[in-house]
Short mmCIF file of C-alpha atoms in Angstrom, two decimals:
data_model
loop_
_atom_site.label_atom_id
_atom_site.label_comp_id
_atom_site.label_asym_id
_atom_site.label_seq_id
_atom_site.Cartn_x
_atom_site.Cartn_y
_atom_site.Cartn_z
CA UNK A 1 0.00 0.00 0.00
CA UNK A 2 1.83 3.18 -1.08
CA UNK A 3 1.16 6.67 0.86
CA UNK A 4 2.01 10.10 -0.40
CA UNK A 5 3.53 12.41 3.00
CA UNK A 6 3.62 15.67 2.92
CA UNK A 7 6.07 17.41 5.37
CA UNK A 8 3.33 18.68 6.88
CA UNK A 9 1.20 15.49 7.66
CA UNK A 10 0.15 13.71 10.66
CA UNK A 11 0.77 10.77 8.32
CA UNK A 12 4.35 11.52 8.19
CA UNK A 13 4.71 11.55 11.42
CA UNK A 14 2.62 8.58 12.35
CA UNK A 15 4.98 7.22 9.67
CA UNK A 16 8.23 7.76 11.97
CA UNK A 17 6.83 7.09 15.02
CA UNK A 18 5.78 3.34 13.60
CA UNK A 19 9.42 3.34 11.69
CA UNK A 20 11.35 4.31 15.13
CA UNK A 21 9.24 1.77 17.05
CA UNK A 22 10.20 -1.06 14.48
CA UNK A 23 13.58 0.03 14.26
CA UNK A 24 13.78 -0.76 18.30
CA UNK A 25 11.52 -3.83 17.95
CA UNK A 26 14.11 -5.38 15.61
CA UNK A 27 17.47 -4.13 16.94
CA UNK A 28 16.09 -5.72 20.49
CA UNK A 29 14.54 -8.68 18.51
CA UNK A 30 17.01 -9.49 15.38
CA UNK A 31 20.43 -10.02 16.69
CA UNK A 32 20.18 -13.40 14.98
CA UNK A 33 22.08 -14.84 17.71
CA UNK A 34 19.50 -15.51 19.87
CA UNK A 35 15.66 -17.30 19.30
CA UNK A 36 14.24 -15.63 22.54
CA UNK A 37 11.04 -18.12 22.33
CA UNK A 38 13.86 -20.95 23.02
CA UNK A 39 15.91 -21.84 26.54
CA UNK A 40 17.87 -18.59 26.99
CA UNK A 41 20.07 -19.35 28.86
CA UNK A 42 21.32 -23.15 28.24
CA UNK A 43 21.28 -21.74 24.25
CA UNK A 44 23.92 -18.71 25.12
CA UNK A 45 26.22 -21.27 27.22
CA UNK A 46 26.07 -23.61 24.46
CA UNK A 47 27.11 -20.98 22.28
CA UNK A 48 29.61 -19.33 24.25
CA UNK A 49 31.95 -21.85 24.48
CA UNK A 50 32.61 -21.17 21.31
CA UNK A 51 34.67 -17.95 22.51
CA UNK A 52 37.75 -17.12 24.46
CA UNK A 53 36.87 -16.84 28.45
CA UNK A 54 38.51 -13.67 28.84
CA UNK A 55 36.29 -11.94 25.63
CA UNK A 56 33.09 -13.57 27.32
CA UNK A 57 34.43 -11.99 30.85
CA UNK A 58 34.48 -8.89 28.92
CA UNK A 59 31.80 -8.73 27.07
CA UNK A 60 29.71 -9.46 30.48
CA UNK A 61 31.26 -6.73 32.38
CA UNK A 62 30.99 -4.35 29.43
CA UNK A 63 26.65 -5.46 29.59
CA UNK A 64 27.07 -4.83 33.17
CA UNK A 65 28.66 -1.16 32.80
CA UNK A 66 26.45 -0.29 29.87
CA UNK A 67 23.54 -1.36 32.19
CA UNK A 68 22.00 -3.13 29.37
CA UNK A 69 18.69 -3.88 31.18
CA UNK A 70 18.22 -0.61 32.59
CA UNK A 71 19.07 0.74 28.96
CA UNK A 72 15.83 -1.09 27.71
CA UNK A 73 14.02 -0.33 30.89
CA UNK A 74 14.19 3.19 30.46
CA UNK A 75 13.29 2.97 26.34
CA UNK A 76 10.18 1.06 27.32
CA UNK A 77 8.06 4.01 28.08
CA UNK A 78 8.64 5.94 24.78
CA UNK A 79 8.16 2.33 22.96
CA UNK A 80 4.81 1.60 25.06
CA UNK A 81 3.76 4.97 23.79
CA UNK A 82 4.34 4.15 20.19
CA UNK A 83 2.84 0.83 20.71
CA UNK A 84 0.02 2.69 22.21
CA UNK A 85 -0.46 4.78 19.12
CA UNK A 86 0.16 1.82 16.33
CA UNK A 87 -2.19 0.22 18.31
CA UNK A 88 -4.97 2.43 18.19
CA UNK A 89 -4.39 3.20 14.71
CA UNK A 90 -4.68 -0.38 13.48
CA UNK A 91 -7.55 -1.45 15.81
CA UNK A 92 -10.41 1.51 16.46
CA UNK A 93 -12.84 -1.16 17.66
CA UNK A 94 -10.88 -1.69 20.79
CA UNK A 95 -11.18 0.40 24.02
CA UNK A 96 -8.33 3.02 25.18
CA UNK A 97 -7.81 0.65 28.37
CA UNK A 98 -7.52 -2.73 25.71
CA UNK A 99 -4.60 -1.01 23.52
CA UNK A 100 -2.96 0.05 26.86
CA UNK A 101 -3.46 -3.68 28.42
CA UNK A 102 -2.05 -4.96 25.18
CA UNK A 103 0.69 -2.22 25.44
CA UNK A 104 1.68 -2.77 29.21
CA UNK A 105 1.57 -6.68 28.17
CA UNK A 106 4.13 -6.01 25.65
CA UNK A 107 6.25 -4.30 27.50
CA UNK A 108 6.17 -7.16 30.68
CA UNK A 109 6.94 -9.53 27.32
CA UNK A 110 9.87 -7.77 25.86
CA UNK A 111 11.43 -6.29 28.59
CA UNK A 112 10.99 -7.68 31.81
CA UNK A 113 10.35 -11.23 31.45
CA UNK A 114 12.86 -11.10 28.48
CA UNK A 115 15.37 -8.89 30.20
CA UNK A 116 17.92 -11.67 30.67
CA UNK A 117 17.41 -13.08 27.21
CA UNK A 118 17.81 -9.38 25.58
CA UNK A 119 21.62 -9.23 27.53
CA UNK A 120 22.38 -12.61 26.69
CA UNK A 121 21.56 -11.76 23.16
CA UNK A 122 23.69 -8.73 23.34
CA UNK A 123 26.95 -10.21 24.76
CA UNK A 124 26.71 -12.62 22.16
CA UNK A 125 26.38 -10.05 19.65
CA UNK A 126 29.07 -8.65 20.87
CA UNK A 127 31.19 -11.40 20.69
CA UNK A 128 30.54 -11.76 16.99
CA UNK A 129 31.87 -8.04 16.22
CA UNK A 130 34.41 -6.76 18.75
CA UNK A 131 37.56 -8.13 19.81
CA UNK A 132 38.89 -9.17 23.17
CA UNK A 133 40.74 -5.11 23.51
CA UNK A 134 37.39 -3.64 21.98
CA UNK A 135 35.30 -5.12 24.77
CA UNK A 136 37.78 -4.49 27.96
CA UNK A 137 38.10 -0.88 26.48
CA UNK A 138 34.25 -0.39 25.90
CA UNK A 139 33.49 -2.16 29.78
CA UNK A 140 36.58 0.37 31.00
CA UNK A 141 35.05 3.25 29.25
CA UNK A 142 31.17 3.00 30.19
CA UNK A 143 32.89 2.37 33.85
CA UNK A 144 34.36 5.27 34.34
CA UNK A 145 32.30 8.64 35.36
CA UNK A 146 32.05 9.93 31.78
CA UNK A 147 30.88 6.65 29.96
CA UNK A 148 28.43 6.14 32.81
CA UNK A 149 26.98 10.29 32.19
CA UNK A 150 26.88 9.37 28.76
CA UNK A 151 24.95 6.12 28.50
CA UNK A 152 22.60 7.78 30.99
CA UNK A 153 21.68 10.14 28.28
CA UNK A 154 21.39 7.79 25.40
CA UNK A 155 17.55 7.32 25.70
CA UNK A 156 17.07 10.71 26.03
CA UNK A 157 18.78 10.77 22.48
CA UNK A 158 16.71 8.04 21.34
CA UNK A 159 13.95 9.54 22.20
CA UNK A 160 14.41 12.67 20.20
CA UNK A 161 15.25 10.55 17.00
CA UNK A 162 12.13 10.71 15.50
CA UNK A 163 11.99 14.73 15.34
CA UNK A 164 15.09 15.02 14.13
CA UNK A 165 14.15 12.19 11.73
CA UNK A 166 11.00 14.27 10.67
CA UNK A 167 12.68 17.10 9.86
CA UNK A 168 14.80 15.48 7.31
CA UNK A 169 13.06 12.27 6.01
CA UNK A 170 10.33 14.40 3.80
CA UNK A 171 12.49 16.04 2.71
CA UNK A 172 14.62 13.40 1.42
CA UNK A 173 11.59 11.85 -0.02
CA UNK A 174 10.94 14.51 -1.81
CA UNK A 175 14.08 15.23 -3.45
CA UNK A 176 14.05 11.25 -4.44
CA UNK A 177 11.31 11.40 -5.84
CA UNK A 178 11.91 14.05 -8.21
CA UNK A 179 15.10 12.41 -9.18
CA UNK A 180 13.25 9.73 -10.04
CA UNK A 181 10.51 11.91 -11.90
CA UNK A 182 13.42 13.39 -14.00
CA UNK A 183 14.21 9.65 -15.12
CA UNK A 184 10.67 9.05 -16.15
CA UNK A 185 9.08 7.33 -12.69
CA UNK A 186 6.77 8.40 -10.40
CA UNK A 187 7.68 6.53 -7.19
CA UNK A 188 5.01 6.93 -4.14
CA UNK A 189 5.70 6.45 -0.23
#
């Protein structure tokens, strides 16, 4: 189904909203190392012991610094919201208190119940794409007083993604699709 956005819209910014609250979903969801509907934690043993101890001991203490629950604890709110909104959106026969059941059972579901599967998925994540240093210098880093001040900031950050995001994303739309006009197409989003 295509849909023409002006910069202007509410659609456009419905648009983000559902497109940041994916984007979340599936960097929580898709780390591909992990199927979190399986045994969490006899899976990540299994597959740790594919790795050097002292990269796993990293990798843990880096989770640990980062505070990798307490990261997706405090992006739940902003991601119940959009839930809240998709939600509503795709189901207008259902009462304001369903959508928010539905949206506080989510958020029990993805992170609280699945809090220890979301860091397991991460460290092993991790272990796929940084090295042994990368990790001890990432866990030192996030440690110290400055790393810990900035990682308490990142959801703030995420949070303001999707206005920066609609600033520039018509836009961009816009100019592609008159490049593509100029070549003889009329693409729609």
């Amino acid at each position: 189904m295509s849909r023409v956005f002006s910069s202007e819209s509410a659609g456009m910014s419905a648009f983000l909203k559902r497109t940041s609250a994916a984007l979340i979903v599936a960097g929580v969801f898709s780390t591909g190392a992990l199927a979190l509907d399986s045994s969490p934690t006899s899976e990540v043993e299994q597959k740790l012991k594919a790795y050097d101890p002292e990269s796993i001991a990293a990798a843990r203490q880096y989770a640990r610094a980062a505070d990798m629950k307490g990261m997706m604890a405090r992006v739940a709110p902003t991601l119940r919201q959009q839930i809240i909104a998709g939600a509503r959106a795709q189901n207008p026969n259902l009462s304001s208190a369903q959508i928010e059941t539905f949206a506080d059972a989510f958020v029990k579901s993805a992170f609280v119940d699945n809090a220890q599967a979301i860091e397991d998925a991460s460290i092993l994540m991790m272990m796929d794409i940084f090295d042994k240093d990368e990790l001890v210098a990432l866990g030192k880093f996030y440690s110290s007083p400055i790393g810990a001040s900035i990682m308490s900031k990142m959801p703030k950050m995420m949070e303001r993604m999707p206005t920066l995001l609609s600033s520039i994303v018509p836009r961009a739309i816009k100019d592609a699709q008159e490049k593509m006009k100029k070549n003889g197409l009329d693409v729609k989003i």
